[in-house]
Amino acid sequence: MKKSIYILAALLAVSSCIYPFSPDVLGTGEGLVVEGDVLVGDVSVFSLGSVRPLNGDAASLPNGTVWVEDDRGGTYKSYSEKERKIYVDLTSAPADRMYRIHVLLSNPGEKWDPEYVSDWRYPQPAPVISEIGLDSSESDIRLTLSLLSPEGASGCYRWDYELDWEYNADYQAYFLYDPDTGSLIDLSRTGETYPYYICYAHSYSTESGLAIAKTLQGQGLYGHEFRRISRWSSIASRRMAALVKARIISEDCYEYLNTLRETSDYSGSLFTTIPNGMQGNIRSVSDSTHLAVGFIEVSHVAEQRRFFDVWPYYYRTTPIEEPDVLHYTEQFSDMGSWYKLGYRPVDDRGEGGAVRWIKSRCVDCREMGGTIVPPEYWEQ
C-alpha cells in the first residue's frame, strides 16, 4: 500500500518536479523519465529527466550512460549529446533483431548505480510517405502529410520534420558602404549583387507528431496537417524544403502517448503531468521501487524531402517610412556616422538622385537569423 501511494504521488508530481537533462549530468531523484524511440536504420534521439516526491528535495545530478542494445549482444553507444538530447547512431543496425534502451546512472556514495531498461521489441515496419503536400488559405499555408501502412501494420504513426527555407531582405540594396575605406560602392556599375539580400534558415519540430488512421480506405493517413505558416512569414517569401521522417508505432504505444495528450494537454513531450495509473515499458533493474516513466518503441523510418516554391503565397508589405530612411545628399563626411548608427545605403531614388539610407535590418537578411550559405543539398 505504501508503495502504491508513493508511485501515485510521484506521477502527480511530474509536471512540476521534473528536472531537465544535461548532457553531462542526469538527475536520478526517485525515478527516471525517458522520451524517444529506437529508430533502426537511422539516428535515435532521446530526452531524459528525473522525478521526485512532492515533499522531496531537489534531485542530485550525477553522470549517466545511455545506449541501445540488441538481443544478440550488439551495443550501440551514444555518439553525441547536445541541446539536452542524446543521439545514438543505428544506421547500421540489423533489421531482424529485437532492441531496447539501457540507461545506467552514476550514483556516488550509494551501494549501486540505478539501472533501467525498456522491453525488448522487434522493429515496426516503415510506412510509405505517399505525399508531402501544401495547401493555402487567406492567412496561412499548410504543410500536409499522407502515409500508408504495410498490410498488417497498426496504422498508428509518429513523425518529425525539418524545414529549410530561402528568404530575402525587405529591400534590394544597390549600393554598398565600405567602412574601412569610407567609400560608397555603386553595385550597378561594378556588376556585383548585394551580398546580404538572400539568406537561408532552418527549423525543426520540437515534438513528434502523433496520429492513428484506420478507415474504410485502409490504414492510411491522408492530407494530415503537420505545420501551419503565416503568409506574412519570411518562410513563405521564396522557397522552402520540408524533410519528413515518419514511423509506425504499435497500438499500445499509441494509446499510451495519446492518453497523455488527451488528459494532460499533451503535445509530444513526457515532461508534463503524467495521468494516474499509466504503464509504460521502462523499468528499473536495480531497484523495483524506483519509478520509470515512458514508452520506448522500436521502428524503421521512412524519409522524404520535398521543395516548394512558396513566393506566390507571400504577402509582402515593405513601405519605406521615416525614420528608417534618410535622403542622403552631399554630406559625404557623415556616411561613417550613419553607418555606425545602423543605417545602410539602398538606392539613388532620393530627390535629385540622392542615395537613400535605411536601417540595416531592411537590407541585411542575416539580421533575421539566417545565413548566406545555403544547405549542401539545396537545389538552385
mmCIF file of C-alpha atoms in Angstrom:
data_model
loop_
_atom_site.group_PDB
_atom_site.id
_atom_site.type_symbol
_atom_site.label_atom_id
_atom_site.label_comp_id
_atom_site.label_asym_id
_atom_site.label_seq_id
_atom_site.Cartn_x
_atom_site.Cartn_y
_atom_site.Cartn_z
ATOM 1 C CA MET A 1 0.000 0.000 0.000
ATOM 2 C CA LYS A 2 2.799 2.395 0.893
ATOM 3 C CA LYS A 3 4.459 1.713 -2.464
ATOM 4 C CA SER A 4 1.234 2.454 -4.353
ATOM 5 C CA ILE A 5 0.756 5.750 -2.536
ATOM 6 C CA TYR A 6 4.321 6.762 -3.311
ATOM 7 C CA ILE A 7 4.009 5.960 -7.031
ATOM 8 C CA LEU A 8 0.780 7.945 -7.256
ATOM 9 C CA ALA A 9 2.414 10.949 -5.601
ATOM 10 C CA ALA A 10 5.386 10.730 -7.927
ATOM 11 C CA LEU A 11 3.189 10.541 -11.024
ATOM 12 C CA LEU A 12 1.167 13.569 -9.947
ATOM 13 C CA ALA A 13 4.380 15.468 -9.317
ATOM 14 C CA VAL A 14 5.857 15.052 -12.788
ATOM 15 C CA SER A 15 4.625 18.343 -14.233
ATOM 16 C CA SER A 16 6.354 20.445 -11.576
ATOM 17 C CA CYS A 17 9.121 18.183 -10.355
ATOM 18 C CA ILE A 18 10.978 17.116 -13.489
ATOM 19 C CA TYR A 19 14.488 18.434 -13.917
ATOM 20 C CA PRO A 20 15.780 18.874 -17.470
ATOM 21 C CA PHE A 21 18.512 16.549 -18.655
ATOM 22 C CA SER A 22 22.010 17.981 -19.074
ATOM 23 C CA PRO A 23 24.344 16.007 -21.400
ATOM 24 C CA ASP A 24 26.941 15.529 -18.655
ATOM 25 C CA VAL A 25 24.617 15.060 -15.699
ATOM 26 C CA LEU A 26 21.281 13.360 -15.131
ATOM 27 C CA GLY A 27 19.079 13.642 -12.088
ATOM 28 C CA THR A 28 18.008 10.343 -10.602
ATOM 29 C CA GLY A 29 15.862 11.568 -7.715
ATOM 30 C CA GLU A 30 13.326 8.781 -7.149
ATOM 31 C CA GLY A 31 12.837 7.821 -10.777
ATOM 32 C CA LEU A 32 13.658 8.312 -14.433
ATOM 33 C CA VAL A 33 11.671 9.866 -17.280
ATOM 34 C CA VAL A 34 12.544 8.804 -20.843
ATOM 35 C CA GLU A 35 11.226 10.012 -24.199
ATOM 36 C CA GLY A 36 12.256 8.811 -27.656
ATOM 37 C CA ASP A 37 12.123 5.790 -29.949
ATOM 38 C CA VAL A 38 14.715 3.280 -31.141
ATOM 39 C CA LEU A 39 14.959 4.022 -34.858
ATOM 40 C CA VAL A 40 16.579 1.085 -36.646
ATOM 41 C CA GLY A 41 18.486 2.285 -39.707
ATOM 42 C CA ASP A 42 18.560 5.904 -38.513
ATOM 43 C CA VAL A 43 19.766 8.083 -35.658
ATOM 44 C CA SER A 44 17.741 7.775 -32.445
ATOM 45 C CA VAL A 45 17.190 10.800 -30.222
ATOM 46 C CA PHE A 46 16.319 10.527 -26.531
ATOM 47 C CA SER A 47 15.360 13.037 -23.842
ATOM 48 C CA LEU A 48 15.852 12.161 -20.189
ATOM 49 C CA GLY A 49 14.825 13.705 -16.900
ATOM 50 C CA SER A 50 14.105 12.803 -13.274
ATOM 51 C CA VAL A 51 11.155 12.799 -10.895
ATOM 52 C CA ARG A 52 10.978 13.180 -7.104
ATOM 53 C CA PRO A 53 8.186 13.074 -4.491
ATOM 54 C CA LEU A 54 6.090 16.185 -3.829
ATOM 55 C CA ASN A 55 7.770 16.774 -0.463
ATOM 56 C CA GLY A 56 11.243 15.738 -1.593
ATOM 57 C CA ASP A 57 14.324 17.864 -2.053
ATOM 58 C CA ALA A 58 15.678 18.742 -5.478
ATOM 59 C CA ALA A 59 17.254 15.734 -7.169
ATOM 60 C CA SER A 60 21.007 15.469 -7.400
ATOM 61 C CA LEU A 61 22.606 15.384 -10.842
ATOM 62 C CA PRO A 62 25.152 12.534 -11.206
ATOM 63 C CA ASN A 63 26.593 11.372 -14.524
ATOM 64 C CA GLY A 64 24.853 8.727 -16.596
ATOM 65 C CA THR A 65 25.396 6.466 -19.612
ATOM 66 C CA VAL A 66 22.801 5.595 -22.270
ATOM 67 C CA TRP A 67 22.989 3.013 -25.037
ATOM 68 C CA VAL A 68 20.830 0.775 -27.248
ATOM 69 C CA GLU A 69 21.369 -2.974 -27.354
ATOM 70 C CA ASP A 70 20.043 -5.856 -29.468
ATOM 71 C CA ASP A 71 19.125 -9.402 -28.465
ATOM 72 C CA ARG A 72 22.294 -10.844 -29.991
ATOM 73 C CA GLY A 73 24.719 -8.861 -27.891
ATOM 74 C CA GLY A 74 25.124 -5.813 -30.113
ATOM 75 C CA THR A 75 25.679 -2.485 -28.336
ATOM 76 C CA TYR A 76 25.166 0.988 -29.824
ATOM 77 C CA LYS A 77 26.528 3.790 -27.673
ATOM 78 C CA SER A 78 25.587 7.460 -27.799
ATOM 79 C CA TYR A 79 27.985 9.415 -30.005
ATOM 80 C CA SER A 80 26.827 12.976 -29.452
ATOM 81 C CA GLU A 81 24.934 14.939 -26.847
ATOM 82 C CA LYS A 82 23.624 18.471 -27.380
ATOM 83 C CA GLU A 83 20.631 20.627 -26.567
ATOM 84 C CA ARG A 84 19.665 18.220 -23.768
ATOM 85 C CA LYS A 85 19.289 15.388 -26.274
ATOM 86 C CA ILE A 86 21.144 12.066 -26.541
ATOM 87 C CA TYR A 87 21.908 10.708 -30.032
ATOM 88 C CA VAL A 88 22.536 7.035 -30.850
ATOM 89 C CA ASP A 89 23.564 6.039 -34.384
ATOM 90 C CA LEU A 90 21.629 2.944 -35.523
ATOM 91 C CA THR A 91 22.112 3.371 -39.266
ATOM 92 C CA SER A 92 23.944 0.029 -39.489
ATOM 93 C CA ALA A 93 21.739 -1.873 -37.014
ATOM 94 C CA PRO A 94 20.329 -5.141 -38.490
ATOM 95 C CA ALA A 95 16.593 -5.238 -39.138
ATOM 96 C CA ASP A 96 15.979 -8.798 -37.886
ATOM 97 C CA ARG A 97 16.788 -8.248 -34.200
ATOM 98 C CA MET A 98 14.992 -7.116 -31.054
ATOM 99 C CA TYR A 99 16.116 -3.869 -29.415
ATOM 100 C CA ARG A 100 15.834 -1.985 -26.169
ATOM 101 C CA ILE A 101 17.280 1.087 -24.496
ATOM 102 C CA HIS A 102 19.616 0.743 -21.500
ATOM 103 C CA VAL A 103 20.351 3.530 -19.003
ATOM 104 C CA LEU A 104 22.978 3.382 -16.252
ATOM 105 C CA LEU A 105 23.135 6.340 -13.878
ATOM 106 C CA SER A 106 26.115 7.197 -11.706
ATOM 107 C CA ASN A 107 25.112 7.484 -8.045
ATOM 108 C CA PRO A 108 28.210 8.318 -5.924
ATOM 109 C CA GLY A 109 28.022 7.271 -2.301
ATOM 110 C CA GLU A 110 25.390 4.579 -2.850
ATOM 111 C CA LYS A 111 25.819 0.797 -2.972
ATOM 112 C CA TRP A 112 24.760 0.544 -6.620
ATOM 113 C CA ASP A 113 24.115 2.703 -9.676
ATOM 114 C CA PRO A 114 20.477 2.980 -10.779
ATOM 115 C CA GLU A 115 19.908 0.984 -13.940
ATOM 116 C CA TYR A 116 16.901 0.974 -16.281
ATOM 117 C CA VAL A 117 15.881 -0.930 -19.412
ATOM 118 C CA SER A 118 12.924 -0.888 -21.779
ATOM 119 C CA ASP A 119 11.151 -4.009 -23.026
ATOM 120 C CA TRP A 120 12.612 -5.979 -25.923
ATOM 121 C CA ARG A 121 10.739 -5.182 -29.149
ATOM 122 C CA TYR A 122 11.038 -6.092 -32.816
ATOM 123 C CA PRO A 123 11.093 -3.107 -35.192
ATOM 124 C CA GLN A 124 7.797 -1.885 -36.597
ATOM 125 C CA PRO A 125 7.844 -1.738 -40.434
ATOM 126 C CA ALA A 126 8.414 1.595 -42.156
ATOM 127 C CA PRO A 127 5.375 3.415 -43.579
ATOM 128 C CA VAL A 128 5.180 4.710 -47.133
ATOM 129 C CA ILE A 129 5.230 8.504 -47.444
ATOM 130 C CA SER A 130 2.819 8.935 -50.351
ATOM 131 C CA GLU A 131 2.847 12.738 -50.321
ATOM 132 C CA ILE A 132 4.139 15.839 -48.628
ATOM 133 C CA GLY A 133 1.670 18.469 -49.764
ATOM 134 C CA LEU A 134 0.892 22.170 -49.464
ATOM 135 C CA ASP A 135 -2.478 23.911 -49.082
ATOM 136 C CA SER A 136 -3.238 27.590 -48.595
ATOM 137 C CA SER A 137 -5.881 29.842 -47.107
ATOM 138 C CA GLU A 138 -6.214 33.611 -46.958
ATOM 139 C CA SER A 139 -3.854 33.830 -43.993
ATOM 140 C CA ASP A 140 -1.758 30.635 -43.946
ATOM 141 C CA ILE A 141 -0.022 27.950 -45.913
ATOM 142 C CA ARG A 142 -0.297 24.431 -44.509
ATOM 143 C CA LEU A 143 2.095 21.545 -44.954
ATOM 144 C CA THR A 144 0.324 18.177 -45.087
ATOM 145 C CA LEU A 145 1.423 14.565 -44.822
ATOM 146 C CA SER A 146 -0.048 11.392 -46.314
ATOM 147 C CA LEU A 147 1.169 7.988 -45.101
ATOM 148 C CA LEU A 148 0.372 4.362 -45.900
ATOM 149 C CA SER A 149 0.959 1.282 -43.729
ATOM 150 C CA PRO A 150 2.064 -2.135 -44.969
ATOM 151 C CA GLU A 151 -0.537 -4.875 -44.638
ATOM 152 C CA GLY A 152 -0.901 -6.000 -41.048
ATOM 153 C CA ALA A 153 0.672 -2.871 -39.538
ATOM 154 C CA SER A 154 -1.053 -0.884 -36.813
ATOM 155 C CA GLY A 155 -1.950 2.293 -38.711
ATOM 156 C CA CYS A 156 -0.523 4.364 -35.830
ATOM 157 C CA TYR A 157 2.117 6.929 -36.744
ATOM 158 C CA ARG A 158 4.699 9.319 -35.361
ATOM 159 C CA TRP A 159 6.830 11.732 -37.367
ATOM 160 C CA ASP A 160 9.379 14.505 -37.100
ATOM 161 C CA TYR A 161 10.225 17.159 -39.659
ATOM 162 C CA GLU A 162 12.840 19.738 -40.581
ATOM 163 C CA LEU A 163 12.338 22.906 -42.603
ATOM 164 C CA ASP A 164 14.920 24.855 -44.597
ATOM 165 C CA TRP A 165 13.914 27.984 -46.438
ATOM 166 C CA GLU A 166 15.344 30.658 -48.656
ATOM 167 C CA TYR A 167 14.234 34.193 -47.969
ATOM 168 C CA ASN A 168 15.248 37.719 -48.860
ATOM 169 C CA ALA A 169 15.594 41.036 -47.077
ATOM 170 C CA ASP A 170 12.729 43.526 -47.436
ATOM 171 C CA TYR A 171 14.728 45.673 -49.839
ATOM 172 C CA GLN A 172 17.301 45.028 -52.518
ATOM 173 C CA ALA A 173 20.290 47.347 -51.984
ATOM 174 C CA TYR A 174 22.230 48.640 -54.983
ATOM 175 C CA PHE A 175 24.941 50.392 -53.007
ATOM 176 C CA LEU A 176 27.476 49.080 -50.520
ATOM 177 C CA TYR A 177 29.353 51.192 -47.998
ATOM 178 C CA ASP A 178 32.898 50.119 -47.089
ATOM 179 C CA PRO A 179 33.601 51.295 -43.518
ATOM 180 C CA ASP A 180 37.322 50.561 -43.857
ATOM 181 C CA THR A 181 37.844 52.948 -46.769
ATOM 182 C CA GLY A 182 34.835 55.200 -46.200
ATOM 183 C CA SER A 183 33.791 54.718 -49.834
ATOM 184 C CA LEU A 184 30.338 54.207 -51.322
ATOM 185 C CA ILE A 185 30.263 51.491 -53.985
ATOM 186 C CA ASP A 186 27.659 51.594 -56.765
ATOM 187 C CA LEU A 187 26.996 47.888 -57.393
ATOM 188 C CA SER A 188 25.198 48.575 -60.665
ATOM 189 C CA ARG A 189 28.493 49.830 -62.078
ATOM 190 C CA THR A 190 30.654 47.008 -60.733
ATOM 191 C CA GLY A 191 28.248 44.288 -61.881
ATOM 192 C CA GLU A 192 28.032 42.836 -58.357
ATOM 193 C CA THR A 193 24.933 41.997 -56.322
ATOM 194 C CA TYR A 194 24.333 42.937 -52.717
ATOM 195 C CA PRO A 195 25.777 40.007 -50.720
ATOM 196 C CA TYR A 196 23.221 40.031 -47.899
ATOM 197 C CA TYR A 197 19.939 40.100 -49.814
ATOM 198 C CA ILE A 198 19.237 36.316 -49.869
ATOM 199 C CA CYS A 199 19.652 34.089 -46.804
ATOM 200 C CA TYR A 200 18.784 30.577 -45.617
ATOM 201 C CA ALA A 201 17.305 29.446 -42.307
ATOM 202 C CA HIS A 202 16.454 26.170 -40.592
ATOM 203 C CA SER A 203 13.942 24.902 -38.040
ATOM 204 C CA TYR A 204 12.732 21.521 -36.834
ATOM 205 C CA SER A 205 9.818 20.001 -34.964
ATOM 206 C CA THR A 206 10.115 20.310 -31.208
ATOM 207 C CA GLU A 207 7.935 17.262 -30.608
ATOM 208 C CA SER A 208 6.929 14.236 -32.648
ATOM 209 C CA GLY A 209 3.591 14.245 -34.436
ATOM 210 C CA LEU A 210 1.088 11.553 -33.454
ATOM 211 C CA ALA A 211 -1.917 10.154 -35.351
ATOM 212 C CA ILE A 212 -3.934 6.998 -35.919
ATOM 213 C CA ALA A 213 -5.626 6.208 -39.242
ATOM 214 C CA LYS A 214 -7.959 3.225 -39.544
ATOM 215 C CA THR A 215 -10.566 3.946 -42.186
ATOM 216 C CA LEU A 216 -12.591 2.132 -44.819
ATOM 217 C CA GLN A 217 -9.891 3.173 -47.280
ATOM 218 C CA GLY A 218 -7.329 1.160 -45.379
ATOM 219 C CA GLN A 219 -4.758 2.072 -42.793
ATOM 220 C CA GLY A 220 -3.560 5.324 -44.267
ATOM 221 C CA LEU A 221 -3.195 8.927 -43.186
ATOM 222 C CA TYR A 222 -4.356 11.381 -45.854
ATOM 223 C CA GLY A 223 -3.615 15.115 -46.015
ATOM 224 C CA HIS A 224 -2.820 15.457 -42.319
ATOM 225 C CA GLU A 225 -1.618 18.976 -41.442
ATOM 226 C CA PHE A 226 1.741 18.953 -39.648
ATOM 227 C CA ARG A 227 2.837 22.594 -39.946
ATOM 228 C CA ARG A 228 0.999 25.897 -40.466
ATOM 229 C CA ILE A 229 2.891 29.000 -41.629
ATOM 230 C CA SER A 230 1.659 32.572 -41.837
ATOM 231 C CA ARG A 231 1.695 34.053 -45.321
ATOM 232 C CA TRP A 232 3.377 37.101 -43.789
ATOM 233 C CA SER A 233 6.287 34.968 -42.514
ATOM 234 C CA SER A 234 9.675 35.088 -44.210
ATOM 235 C CA ILE A 235 9.391 31.288 -44.520
ATOM 236 C CA ALA A 236 6.869 31.919 -47.285
ATOM 237 C CA SER A 237 8.875 34.573 -49.089
ATOM 238 C CA ARG A 238 10.773 32.478 -51.673
ATOM 239 C CA ARG A 239 11.493 28.742 -51.459
ATOM 240 C CA MET A 240 11.152 26.043 -48.835
ATOM 241 C CA ALA A 241 12.195 22.403 -48.353
ATOM 242 C CA ALA A 242 10.414 20.061 -45.938
ATOM 243 C CA LEU A 243 12.083 16.858 -44.726
ATOM 244 C CA VAL A 244 9.768 14.369 -43.005
ATOM 245 C CA LYS A 245 10.847 11.267 -41.087
ATOM 246 C CA ALA A 246 7.844 9.039 -40.342
ATOM 247 C CA ARG A 247 7.484 5.784 -38.462
ATOM 248 C CA ILE A 248 4.819 3.291 -37.422
ATOM 249 C CA ILE A 249 4.236 2.624 -33.739
ATOM 250 C CA SER A 250 2.287 -0.146 -32.041
ATOM 251 C CA GLU A 251 -1.256 0.376 -30.776
ATOM 252 C CA ASP A 252 -0.178 0.093 -27.131
ATOM 253 C CA CYS A 253 2.444 2.791 -27.692
ATOM 254 C CA TYR A 254 -0.134 4.987 -29.422
ATOM 255 C CA GLU A 255 -2.654 4.517 -26.617
ATOM 256 C CA TYR A 256 -0.032 5.461 -24.032
ATOM 257 C CA LEU A 257 1.041 8.623 -25.864
ATOM 258 C CA ASN A 258 -2.464 9.625 -26.895
ATOM 259 C CA THR A 259 -3.772 9.260 -23.336
ATOM 260 C CA LEU A 260 -1.032 11.598 -22.182
ATOM 261 C CA ARG A 261 -2.006 14.093 -24.857
ATOM 262 C CA GLU A 262 -5.719 13.964 -24.146
ATOM 263 C CA THR A 263 -5.598 14.002 -20.347
ATOM 264 C CA SER A 264 -2.809 16.486 -19.700
ATOM 265 C CA ASP A 265 -2.777 18.794 -22.725
ATOM 266 C CA TYR A 266 -0.032 16.597 -24.105
ATOM 267 C CA SER A 267 1.913 17.931 -27.101
ATOM 268 C CA GLY A 268 4.555 15.276 -27.687
ATOM 269 C CA SER A 269 6.704 15.611 -24.568
ATOM 270 C CA LEU A 270 6.734 13.421 -21.476
ATOM 271 C CA PHE A 271 7.780 16.381 -19.391
ATOM 272 C CA THR A 272 4.189 17.242 -18.436
ATOM 273 C CA THR A 273 1.651 15.822 -15.996
ATOM 274 C CA ILE A 274 1.508 12.007 -16.189
ATOM 275 C CA PRO A 275 -2.021 10.576 -15.659
ATOM 276 C CA ASN A 276 -2.543 8.220 -12.758
ATOM 277 C CA GLY A 277 -2.190 4.501 -13.447
ATOM 278 C CA MET A 278 -0.471 4.698 -16.819
ATOM 279 C CA GLN A 279 2.022 1.948 -17.558
ATOM 280 C CA GLY A 280 4.961 2.406 -19.913
ATOM 281 C CA ASN A 281 7.543 -0.171 -20.916
ATOM 282 C CA ILE A 282 10.585 1.054 -18.926
ATOM 283 C CA ARG A 283 11.594 -0.451 -15.595
ATOM 284 C CA SER A 284 14.383 -0.310 -13.062
ATOM 285 C CA VAL A 285 16.516 -3.450 -12.855
ATOM 286 C CA SER A 286 18.484 -2.252 -9.853
ATOM 287 C CA ASP A 287 15.632 -1.283 -7.525
ATOM 288 C CA SER A 288 11.995 -2.169 -8.193
ATOM 289 C CA THR A 289 10.849 0.794 -6.070
ATOM 290 C CA HIS A 290 12.436 3.269 -8.494
ATOM 291 C CA LEU A 291 9.869 4.837 -10.778
ATOM 292 C CA ALA A 292 10.400 4.754 -14.555
ATOM 293 C CA VAL A 293 8.147 6.761 -16.867
ATOM 294 C CA GLY A 294 7.993 6.468 -20.666
ATOM 295 C CA PHE A 295 7.310 4.166 -23.611
ATOM 296 C CA ILE A 296 10.132 3.226 -25.994
ATOM 297 C CA GLU A 297 9.018 1.988 -29.410
ATOM 298 C CA VAL A 298 11.316 0.291 -31.949
ATOM 299 C CA SER A 299 10.656 1.278 -35.570
ATOM 300 C CA HIS A 300 12.029 1.565 -39.073
ATOM 301 C CA VAL A 301 11.859 5.061 -40.572
ATOM 302 C CA ALA A 302 10.640 6.385 -43.921
ATOM 303 C CA GLU A 303 12.198 9.660 -45.065
ATOM 304 C CA GLN A 304 11.286 12.104 -47.805
ATOM 305 C CA ARG A 305 12.157 15.705 -48.710
ATOM 306 C CA ARG A 306 10.158 17.994 -50.979
ATOM 307 C CA PHE A 307 10.808 21.507 -52.293
ATOM 308 C CA PHE A 308 8.092 24.153 -52.586
ATOM 309 C CA ASP A 309 8.160 27.475 -54.402
ATOM 310 C CA VAL A 310 6.119 29.452 -51.881
ATOM 311 C CA TRP A 311 6.689 33.023 -53.106
ATOM 312 C CA PRO A 312 3.260 33.198 -54.836
ATOM 313 C CA TYR A 313 1.634 32.849 -51.394
ATOM 314 C CA TYR A 314 3.700 35.577 -49.721
ATOM 315 C CA TYR A 315 2.056 38.791 -48.508
ATOM 316 C CA ARG A 316 4.813 41.340 -48.952
ATOM 317 C CA THR A 317 4.367 44.675 -47.152
ATOM 318 C CA THR A 318 7.510 46.774 -47.044
ATOM 319 C CA PRO A 319 6.754 50.510 -47.030
ATOM 320 C CA ILE A 320 9.682 52.877 -46.619
ATOM 321 C CA GLU A 321 8.815 55.380 -43.920
ATOM 322 C CA GLU A 322 10.680 57.809 -41.722
ATOM 323 C CA PRO A 323 12.723 57.491 -39.609
ATOM 324 C CA ASP A 324 14.007 54.290 -41.241
ATOM 325 C CA VAL A 325 15.004 56.130 -44.414
ATOM 326 C CA LEU A 326 17.266 59.136 -44.824
ATOM 327 C CA HIS A 327 17.704 61.012 -48.101
ATOM 328 C CA TYR A 328 21.428 61.490 -48.266
ATOM 329 C CA THR A 329 22.682 64.454 -50.317
ATOM 330 C CA GLU A 330 26.234 65.802 -50.325
ATOM 331 C CA GLN A 331 27.361 65.308 -46.722
ATOM 332 C CA PHE A 332 29.876 62.589 -47.571
ATOM 333 C CA SER A 333 31.667 63.101 -44.271
ATOM 334 C CA ASP A 334 28.581 61.826 -42.451
ATOM 335 C CA MET A 335 28.407 58.404 -44.125
ATOM 336 C CA GLY A 336 30.514 56.786 -41.441
ATOM 337 C CA SER A 337 28.261 58.204 -38.762
ATOM 338 C CA TRP A 338 25.128 56.909 -40.449
ATOM 339 C CA TYR A 339 26.794 53.506 -40.822
ATOM 340 C CA LYS A 340 27.647 53.364 -37.102
ATOM 341 C CA LEU A 341 24.040 54.245 -36.271
ATOM 342 C CA GLY A 342 22.916 51.118 -38.115
ATOM 343 C CA TYR A 343 21.900 52.600 -41.474
ATOM 344 C CA ARG A 344 22.858 51.203 -44.886
ATOM 345 C CA PRO A 345 22.658 52.710 -48.400
ATOM 346 C CA VAL A 346 19.814 51.356 -50.558
ATOM 347 C CA ASP A 347 19.457 53.144 -53.900
ATOM 348 C CA ASP A 348 19.702 56.537 -55.588
ATOM 349 C CA ARG A 349 15.970 57.202 -55.808
ATOM 350 C CA GLY A 350 16.079 60.151 -53.463
ATOM 351 C CA GLU A 351 15.383 63.705 -54.525
ATOM 352 C CA GLY A 352 17.769 64.748 -57.259
ATOM 353 C CA GLY A 353 19.297 61.264 -57.401
ATOM 354 C CA ALA A 354 20.303 61.304 -53.739
ATOM 355 C CA VAL A 355 21.272 57.971 -52.211
ATOM 356 C CA ARG A 356 18.712 56.733 -49.695
ATOM 357 C CA TRP A 357 19.804 55.091 -46.467
ATOM 358 C CA ILE A 358 17.712 52.667 -44.434
ATOM 359 C CA LYS A 359 18.027 50.652 -41.220
ATOM 360 C CA SER A 360 20.273 47.641 -41.796
ATOM 361 C CA ARG A 361 17.520 45.185 -40.804
ATOM 362 C CA CYS A 362 15.678 46.139 -44.013
ATOM 363 C CA VAL A 363 18.514 45.184 -46.385
ATOM 364 C CA ASP A 364 20.619 42.640 -44.462
ATOM 365 C CA CYS A 365 18.851 39.274 -44.356
ATOM 366 C CA ARG A 366 21.246 37.974 -41.705
ATOM 367 C CA GLU A 367 19.554 40.166 -39.111
ATOM 368 C CA MET A 368 16.520 37.872 -39.352
ATOM 369 C CA GLY A 369 18.637 34.992 -38.029
ATOM 370 C CA GLY A 370 19.734 33.321 -41.257
ATOM 371 C CA THR A 371 22.987 32.737 -43.093
ATOM 372 C CA ILE A 372 24.056 33.484 -46.656
ATOM 373 C CA VAL A 373 25.372 29.905 -47.007
ATOM 374 C CA PRO A 374 22.717 27.543 -48.457
ATOM 375 C CA PRO A 375 22.284 23.930 -47.242
ATOM 376 C CA GLU A 376 24.547 21.475 -49.036
ATOM 377 C CA TYR A 377 21.622 19.753 -50.732
ATOM 378 C CA TRP A 378 19.902 22.965 -51.852
ATOM 379 C CA GLU A 379 18.630 22.984 -55.430
ATOM 380 C CA GLN A 380 19.487 26.219 -57.219
#
